[in-house]
Amino acid sequence: MPKIEVTSSNLEEIKDQCLVIAFFEDNLKPNKEISDFDRLISNVINNSIKNRDFKAEKDESKLFYINNKNLKCLALLGLGKENDFSLSKLMDAIGKLSKKLRTSGIKSFALYLDSFRNKNYEQNAYLEKITQAIALSLYQFTKFKTKDLDKLKSIDKVAIIAANNDISKLKKIVNEALILSDAVNKTRDLVNTPPNIATPEYIANHAADLAKKNRLKCTIFDEKQIEKFGMGCFMAVAKGSANKPRIAVLEYNGNGKEKPIVLVGKGVTFDTGGYNLKPSAYLTAMKDDKAGACGVINILEACAKLNLNVNVVGIAALAENMISDKSYRPDDVLKSYSGITVEITNTDAEGRLVLADALSYSLEYKPKAVIDIATLTGASIIALGYFASPVLGNNQELLEKIKAASEKSLEKIWQFPLWEEYEELIKSDIADIKHVHDGIDAGVIVGAIFLKHFVKDTPWAHLDIGATVWAKQEKGHIVKGATGFGVLLLLNLLRYWE
Ligand code: BES
Ligand code: ZN
Ligand code: ZN
């Protein structure tokens, strides 16, 4: 991640290689500071606006190579029409430009966004989003590359030029935005790590490392303890793999004796589907099935770094869904930690089994709310496409809080119902409930209606990130591979919890 700082330097004093100036399409008039500076660089800005070389349309950016002291390059960035503008579009534009500058070999740039200074935009919000767009868009996963490392390009430093004299306040916003972005990038790192390395044990050790470095308590349960707890659903999924399961619990205390908010993350380090084996095309990328747990671990670290005023417990439920003579099968009946018996109908619906026991266990903390985050269903892709996640729960007040957090984090979610009628679908002839119905109807809801049985009356919400966990294509600040979806959302929920 580049070093990102706020400065109030004059344009003439910029020491970075590239200066970026952004304009709205319908306000192309440079202010005095820009005009004065433009004269020093042979009126590049004025000329390109006058000649219509640069129109400031959305997605437009023009690079000019100049020679002015340290400055090698000037970039004009178009933000489109001011009325159509939003923070999402800002992130998109800054993300795209940051990647373009990196490809051009630029090592450092300074960003001047005059258009915002005298307008109604909330300075804090835009500064936070600019910082996140830069930090997230420049993410690269290079851990396993051994060749041509010298050809890898990176941007080391970015300066955001602010008009406000209250630089210390703005620095605080940037620093917090960096802690949030770091949590996302570390989640991306862990999710991108291949399944032969990122085993349940590896991820649990990683959680323990984070706890040591921060003000966090860490408890790790191994397979013997999980078995002893009577977590029959969790163990059934885990048993088929030589990579033994773990439950990692991280605790952050930021508010004395207050009841905690518990986050539970699905951490299936690889999901083959088990005996209901996935077709080969669906097996690749199933390392992303641990994203919920990876997010939870990094969220807990960020809570400590941000010094939040809440108590948070993070439970990472880590297991691998494999095939062997120890594996569970369709037709098995399992006894969960809660005592509820579950008839297995499809071993590929392993996530809800792992979560069932982890959710019941979370009640031991007498939480004021439990939120689980899980790559639970492919049905979420069918329902909402790749850019939004379903959210469901048993408490509307909690769901509204989560929606407000999603407005802040700019990660799209959509509430699905948990009507009683769906209970019919998971009735079992031989056990208390079954975990999957026959058919492909209401897949997202059936997953959640099953989980609901394991949280009793505790306010609970379930975020299904099956669709949003992985990006097949670059887009704005989103980088191909693991996205870290939900991390910013949950951190915003905890930051502004009331
Ligand atoms: N991990 C998958 C869900 C998933 C699929 C996440 C694709 C991301 C991309 C989950 O364990 C699963 O296999 N779910 C099944 C449930 C079905 C058997 C009821 C699914 O969605 O097909
Ligand atoms: Zn599965
Ligand atoms: Zn899965």
XYZ file of C-alpha atoms and ligand atoms in Angstrom:
522
model
C 0.000 0.000 0.000
C 1.432 3.431 -0.858
C 2.066 6.007 1.813
C -0.879 8.405 1.601
C -0.680 11.840 3.170
C -2.619 15.098 3.242
C -0.818 18.333 2.518
C -1.720 21.943 1.914
C 1.278 22.598 -0.339
C 1.139 25.039 -3.209
C 0.983 23.421 -6.621
C 4.445 24.792 -7.361
C 5.916 22.979 -4.391
C 4.733 19.498 -5.367
C 7.564 17.010 -5.121
C 5.717 14.069 -6.636
C 6.190 12.785 -10.167
C 2.650 13.450 -11.310
C 0.038 16.066 -10.481
C -3.593 15.041 -10.917
C -6.225 17.737 -11.340
C -9.880 16.728 -11.480
C -12.727 18.629 -13.126
C -16.463 18.285 -13.577
C -17.665 18.292 -17.154
C -19.949 21.232 -16.473
C -17.377 23.282 -14.569
C -14.232 23.371 -16.599
C -12.990 26.713 -15.425
C -9.653 26.444 -13.625
C -9.406 28.473 -10.415
C -6.706 31.059 -9.825
C -4.270 28.639 -8.224
C -4.500 26.279 -11.185
C -4.290 29.115 -13.737
C -1.186 30.537 -12.062
C 0.419 27.129 -12.048
C -0.689 26.471 -15.635
C 1.374 29.434 -16.810
C 4.503 27.715 -15.486
C 3.778 24.650 -17.603
C 3.040 26.442 -20.899
C -0.736 26.520 -20.390
C -1.176 22.798 -20.931
C -4.380 22.789 -18.912
C -5.979 25.826 -20.493
C -5.078 24.713 -24.005
C -6.424 21.209 -23.654
C -9.698 22.532 -22.245
C -9.949 25.185 -24.978
C -9.117 22.717 -27.766
C -11.595 20.199 -26.321
C -8.777 17.653 -25.944
C -10.035 17.232 -22.416
C -13.767 17.462 -21.745
C -13.836 16.022 -18.187
C -16.329 13.368 -19.207
C -16.866 10.493 -16.794
C -14.052 7.928 -17.128
C -11.888 10.352 -19.098
C -8.282 10.914 -18.099
C -5.457 12.529 -20.081
C -1.759 12.341 -19.282
C 0.670 15.056 -20.398
C 4.400 14.684 -20.026
C 5.872 17.985 -18.877
C 9.093 19.170 -17.364
C 8.742 21.279 -14.291
C 11.189 20.722 -11.435
C 10.177 17.307 -9.997
C 6.989 17.043 -11.976
C 7.194 14.717 -14.950
C 3.577 14.420 -15.713
C 0.223 16.126 -15.418
C -2.995 14.128 -15.385
C -6.400 15.668 -16.020
C -9.212 13.581 -14.596
C -12.835 13.870 -15.723
C -15.607 13.418 -13.168
C -18.571 13.744 -15.533
C -21.588 15.944 -14.778
C -21.763 17.311 -11.295
C -25.428 16.415 -10.879
C -24.797 12.746 -11.675
C -21.896 12.568 -9.291
C -21.694 10.266 -6.273
C -19.083 8.942 -3.873
C -19.198 5.589 -5.725
C -18.324 7.353 -8.972
C -15.521 9.199 -7.196
C -14.057 5.888 -5.987
C -14.425 4.462 -9.453
C -12.638 7.369 -11.110
C -9.797 7.552 -8.580
C -9.369 3.759 -8.595
C -9.134 3.602 -12.358
C -6.725 6.528 -12.560
C -4.453 5.129 -9.825
C -4.116 1.891 -11.811
C -3.445 3.830 -15.029
C -0.701 5.912 -13.384
C 0.911 2.768 -12.004
C 0.908 1.182 -15.460
C 2.538 4.358 -16.815
C 5.444 3.845 -14.428
C 4.608 6.740 -12.092
C 5.973 6.184 -8.573
C 4.239 9.039 -6.771
C 1.395 11.436 -7.439
C -0.405 14.375 -5.901
C -4.151 14.849 -6.179
C -5.808 18.256 -6.480
C -9.593 18.213 -6.400
C -10.603 21.812 -6.663
C -14.174 21.026 -7.646
C -15.020 19.837 -4.150
C -13.615 22.694 -2.188
C -16.410 25.193 -2.448
C -19.255 22.792 -3.005
C -21.614 21.014 -0.664
C -19.700 17.781 -0.642
C -18.879 16.612 2.784
C -15.137 17.025 2.836
C -14.669 14.135 5.287
C -16.650 11.665 3.238
C -14.833 12.419 0.017
C -11.428 12.345 1.667
C -12.202 8.935 3.151
C -13.368 7.573 -0.204
C -10.412 8.986 -2.139
C -8.010 7.392 0.319
C -9.804 4.047 0.135
C -9.988 4.147 -3.651
C -6.226 4.666 -3.899
C -5.314 2.076 -1.264
C -7.708 -0.573 -2.592
C -7.083 -0.079 -6.311
C -3.308 -0.398 -5.980
C -3.544 -3.760 -4.215
C -1.462 -6.527 -5.807
C -1.086 -10.154 -4.760
C 2.498 -11.027 -5.659
C 3.500 -13.384 -2.830
C 3.879 -16.368 -5.134
C 5.617 -14.696 -8.068
C 9.296 -15.469 -8.374
C 10.066 -14.229 -11.893
C 10.413 -10.713 -13.329
C 9.866 -9.116 -9.952
C 11.820 -6.091 -11.153
C 9.131 -5.482 -13.781
C 6.389 -5.187 -11.168
C 5.253 -1.594 -10.924
C 4.135 0.113 -7.780
C 3.170 3.545 -6.533
C 4.959 4.349 -3.305
C 3.508 7.675 -2.287
C 0.385 9.755 -2.814
C -0.303 13.260 -1.549
C -3.838 14.600 -1.306
C -3.734 18.368 -1.558
C -6.345 19.862 0.730
C -7.551 23.432 0.924
C -8.641 23.162 4.500
C -6.249 24.598 7.024
C -7.300 22.049 9.583
C -4.823 19.516 8.254
C -4.613 17.550 11.503
C -8.337 16.728 11.330
C -7.979 15.656 7.718
C -4.950 13.528 8.551
C -7.033 11.657 11.117
C -9.643 10.886 8.450
C -6.992 9.626 6.056
C -5.351 7.486 8.743
C -8.643 5.868 9.709
C -9.468 5.281 6.053
C -6.085 3.573 5.725
C -6.780 1.260 8.671
C -10.079 0.270 7.035
C -8.431 -0.262 3.632
C -5.656 -2.264 5.226
C -8.246 -4.620 6.749
C -9.735 -5.133 3.273
C -6.346 -5.699 1.623
C -5.236 -8.125 4.335
C -8.502 -10.011 3.875
C -7.849 -10.134 0.126
C -4.343 -11.485 0.845
C -5.605 -14.251 3.091
C -8.459 -15.250 0.764
C -6.135 -15.235 -2.266
C -3.671 -17.496 -0.438
C -3.982 -20.978 -1.959
C -5.719 -23.782 -0.051
C -2.589 -25.946 0.252
C -1.124 -23.165 2.385
C -4.106 -21.434 3.964
C -5.355 -24.439 5.953
C -7.545 -24.027 9.058
C -4.429 -24.265 11.214
C -2.587 -21.624 9.164
C -5.468 -19.169 9.431
C -5.890 -19.808 13.162
C -2.164 -19.157 13.668
C -2.518 -15.988 11.658
C -5.338 -14.879 13.983
C -3.150 -15.627 17.006
C -0.349 -13.522 15.487
C -2.667 -10.561 14.979
C -3.886 -10.887 18.569
C -0.321 -10.740 19.862
C 0.414 -7.594 17.884
C -2.800 -5.871 18.954
C -4.941 -5.489 22.041
C -6.922 -8.688 21.354
C -7.594 -11.857 23.300
C -7.291 -15.017 21.233
C -8.564 -18.534 21.935
C -8.093 -21.374 19.503
C -10.023 -24.637 19.671
C -8.623 -27.676 17.883
C -10.516 -30.744 16.637
C -10.433 -32.490 20.019
C -12.028 -29.545 21.776
C -14.548 -29.010 18.984
C -15.504 -32.688 19.215
C -15.758 -32.402 23.003
C -18.078 -29.398 22.685
C -20.458 -31.725 20.823
C -20.372 -29.677 17.636
C -21.616 -32.563 15.498
C -22.479 -30.417 12.481
C -19.143 -28.624 12.371
C -17.171 -31.852 12.900
C -19.080 -33.739 10.196
C -17.869 -31.231 7.611
C -14.328 -31.110 8.991
C -13.764 -34.860 9.436
C -13.135 -35.660 5.774
C -9.937 -33.637 5.613
C -6.416 -34.336 6.834
C -6.177 -30.598 7.497
C -7.729 -30.494 10.931
C -10.330 -27.845 11.804
C -9.961 -24.902 14.134
C -12.238 -22.351 15.703
C -10.390 -19.106 16.318
C -12.011 -16.618 18.684
C -10.708 -13.048 18.871
C -12.029 -10.680 21.504
C -11.737 -6.908 21.473
C -12.712 -5.017 24.580
C -13.304 -1.343 23.936
C -16.205 -0.755 26.295
C -15.827 -2.369 29.720
C -18.534 -4.822 30.648
C -20.983 -4.092 27.793
C -22.386 -7.134 26.013
C -20.426 -7.797 22.841
C -21.400 -7.813 19.204
C -20.318 -11.167 17.795
C -19.173 -11.635 14.215
C -19.122 -15.194 12.892
C -17.260 -16.000 9.672
C -17.543 -19.073 7.446
C -13.993 -20.319 6.951
C -14.126 -23.297 4.602
C -10.549 -23.296 3.342
C -11.550 -25.340 0.310
C -15.011 -26.517 -0.690
C -14.963 -29.572 -2.964
C -18.662 -30.143 -2.249
C -17.808 -33.438 -0.519
C -19.615 -36.546 -1.814
C -21.983 -34.178 -3.622
C -18.839 -33.218 -5.516
C -18.896 -29.939 -7.405
C -18.563 -30.107 -11.210
C -14.966 -29.220 -12.193
C -15.801 -25.762 -13.502
C -17.152 -24.862 -10.061
C -14.183 -26.200 -8.110
C -11.713 -23.515 -9.129
C -11.811 -20.464 -6.890
C -13.364 -22.480 -4.052
C -10.476 -21.286 -1.909
C -12.629 -18.153 -1.579
C -15.009 -20.098 0.676
C -12.992 -18.935 3.676
C -13.594 -15.237 3.007
C -16.094 -14.700 5.825
C -13.647 -15.944 8.459
C -10.707 -14.051 6.915
C -12.773 -10.860 6.985
C -13.790 -11.343 10.617
C -10.177 -11.813 11.733
C -9.009 -8.640 10.018
C -12.035 -6.675 11.219
C -11.045 -7.513 14.799
C -7.541 -6.185 14.193
C -8.983 -2.974 12.752
C -11.259 -2.576 15.818
C -8.151 -2.528 17.983
C -6.271 -0.152 15.693
C -9.235 2.221 15.515
C -9.699 1.952 19.265
C -13.466 1.533 18.827
C -15.831 2.121 21.668
C -17.555 -1.296 21.501
C -16.916 -4.871 22.564
C -16.545 -7.248 19.661
C -16.003 -10.998 19.472
C -14.924 -12.551 16.175
C -15.417 -16.260 15.598
C -13.650 -17.818 12.613
C -15.078 -21.288 11.903
C -12.316 -23.036 9.955
C -12.648 -26.409 8.220
C -12.056 -28.031 4.843
C -14.796 -29.855 2.923
C -13.083 -32.903 1.375
C -13.827 -36.488 0.325
C -12.452 -39.474 2.263
C -13.645 -42.501 4.240
C -14.151 -40.094 7.170
C -16.361 -37.720 5.228
C -20.019 -37.216 6.007
C -22.608 -38.308 3.453
C -26.098 -37.437 2.297
C -28.614 -39.289 4.528
C -26.479 -38.843 7.660
C -28.226 -37.366 10.679
C -26.090 -35.063 12.814
C -26.528 -33.708 16.310
C -25.671 -30.025 16.518
C -24.122 -28.149 19.460
C -27.599 -26.752 20.200
C -29.073 -30.261 20.406
C -31.137 -29.860 17.212
C -30.762 -32.902 14.930
C -30.103 -32.298 11.236
C -30.735 -34.586 8.274
C -28.076 -34.181 5.592
C -29.310 -34.014 2.036
C -26.369 -32.416 0.226
C -22.785 -32.355 1.488
C -22.075 -29.254 -0.603
C -24.259 -27.214 1.731
C -21.491 -27.474 4.324
C -21.340 -23.769 5.157
C -24.628 -23.691 7.021
C -23.506 -26.698 9.134
C -20.226 -25.080 10.118
C -22.097 -21.856 10.888
C -24.928 -23.571 12.793
C -22.564 -24.700 15.543
C -20.481 -21.524 15.473
C -23.659 -19.411 15.779
C -24.969 -21.484 18.700
C -21.573 -21.183 20.336
C -21.647 -17.391 19.875
C -24.701 -17.266 22.198
C -22.385 -18.220 25.085
C -21.159 -14.593 24.958
C -24.721 -13.328 25.608
C -24.273 -10.965 22.681
C -26.437 -7.957 21.931
C -26.240 -8.973 18.287
C -24.719 -11.703 16.148
C -23.833 -11.154 12.517
C -22.518 -13.897 10.306
C -20.712 -13.344 7.023
C -20.460 -16.297 4.684
C -19.996 -17.398 1.079
C -23.110 -19.466 1.636
C -24.856 -19.851 -1.690
C -24.386 -19.769 -5.434
C -28.075 -18.819 -5.414
C -27.043 -15.331 -4.254
C -25.415 -14.863 -7.670
C -28.644 -15.828 -9.428
C -30.659 -13.521 -7.187
C -28.648 -10.298 -7.302
C -25.737 -10.666 -9.716
C -22.113 -10.121 -8.798
C -22.153 -6.682 -7.203
C -24.647 -6.971 -4.359
C -25.168 -9.309 -1.411
C -28.352 -10.568 0.223
C -28.851 -9.790 3.888
C -31.423 -11.530 6.104
C -32.152 -11.622 9.805
C -34.613 -11.863 12.671
C -34.402 -8.282 13.905
C -35.366 -5.314 11.718
C -33.552 -2.786 13.889
C -30.263 -4.630 13.384
C -30.951 -4.976 9.659
C -31.538 -1.219 9.384
C -28.204 -0.598 11.121
C -26.525 -2.892 8.613
C -28.207 -1.084 5.718
C -26.983 2.262 7.071
C -23.450 0.836 7.305
C -23.694 -0.360 3.714
C -24.671 3.158 2.576
C -21.491 4.382 4.236
C -19.206 1.643 2.915
C -20.748 1.739 -0.594
C -21.061 -2.051 -0.627
C -24.498 -2.919 -1.935
C -26.795 -5.230 0.030
C -30.456 -6.145 -0.345
C -32.758 -7.549 2.326
C -34.532 -10.836 1.646
C -37.518 -12.052 3.699
C -37.527 -14.848 6.268
C -41.250 -15.595 6.112
C -42.540 -18.552 8.081
C -43.778 -20.225 4.896
C -40.177 -21.130 4.035
C -39.891 -23.309 7.175
C -42.000 -25.880 5.352
C -39.088 -26.479 2.958
C -36.673 -27.768 5.599
C -39.033 -30.111 7.451
C -37.460 -33.547 7.829
C -39.185 -36.939 8.092
C -36.565 -38.397 10.394
C -34.736 -35.516 12.151
C -35.711 -32.118 13.617
C -34.847 -30.323 10.382
C -32.973 -30.920 7.147
C -30.382 -28.454 5.952
C -31.322 -28.235 2.251
C -34.622 -28.669 0.402
C -35.014 -30.359 -2.987
C -35.048 -27.840 -5.781
C -33.442 -24.556 -6.619
C -36.197 -22.257 -5.398
C -35.344 -19.572 -2.809
C -31.802 -20.882 -2.255
C -30.588 -17.803 -0.368
C -33.593 -17.776 1.950
C -33.486 -21.507 2.704
C -29.846 -21.167 3.803
C -30.797 -18.383 6.192
C -33.996 -20.024 7.465
C -31.853 -22.998 8.494
C -29.352 -20.762 10.331
C -32.190 -18.961 12.141
C -32.823 -22.125 14.191
C -29.426 -21.792 15.855
C -29.585 -18.213 17.185
C -32.738 -18.468 19.318
C -34.058 -14.939 20.087
C -30.725 -13.144 19.814
C -30.807 -10.331 17.241
C -29.049 -11.860 14.275
C -28.236 -11.013 10.681
C -26.713 -13.078 7.908
C -24.714 -11.611 5.038
C -24.392 -13.987 2.074
C -21.268 -12.946 0.155
C -21.332 -15.882 -2.304
C -21.600 -13.468 -5.247
C -19.486 -10.538 -4.118
C -16.485 -12.374 -2.659
C -14.592 -12.701 -5.925
C -14.013 -10.339 -8.853
C -13.528 -11.848 -12.282
C -12.679 -8.439 -13.710
C -10.991 -5.219 -12.675
C -13.404 -2.386 -11.947
C -12.521 0.974 -10.394
C -10.940 0.211 -7.019
C -11.828 -3.480 -7.308
C -8.948 -5.766 -8.233
C -9.308 -9.211 -9.844
C -9.532 -11.983 -7.235
C -10.692 -11.732 -3.644
C -12.606 -8.481 -3.024
C -12.760 -8.282 0.769
C -16.488 -7.491 0.427
C -18.230 -6.839 3.731
C -15.159 -5.795 5.700
C -15.771 -2.060 5.228
C -19.468 -2.580 5.838
C -19.039 -4.380 9.158
C -16.352 -1.947 10.280
C -18.708 0.942 9.559
C -21.408 -0.865 11.516
C -19.104 -1.164 14.534
C -17.664 2.347 14.205
C -21.056 4.034 14.361
C -22.862 1.508 16.585
C -25.351 3.155 18.953
N -19.434 -22.284 -1.013
C -20.609 -22.625 -1.692
C -21.369 -21.408 -2.212
C -20.692 -20.636 -3.293
C -20.838 -21.033 -4.609
C -19.958 -19.528 -3.010
C -20.221 -20.309 -5.610
C -19.339 -18.794 -4.009
C -19.483 -19.207 -5.317
C -21.564 -23.383 -0.779
O -20.975 -24.189 0.172
C -22.367 -24.256 -1.668
O -21.800 -25.103 -2.302
N -23.660 -24.021 -1.703
C -24.542 -24.789 -2.513
C -25.781 -25.046 -1.701
C -26.686 -26.046 -2.303
C -26.060 -27.427 -2.281
C -27.967 -26.036 -1.529
C -24.878 -23.969 -3.756
O -25.024 -22.751 -3.650
O -24.953 -24.552 -4.826
Zn -20.477 -26.150 -0.635
Zn -19.050 -23.612 0.759
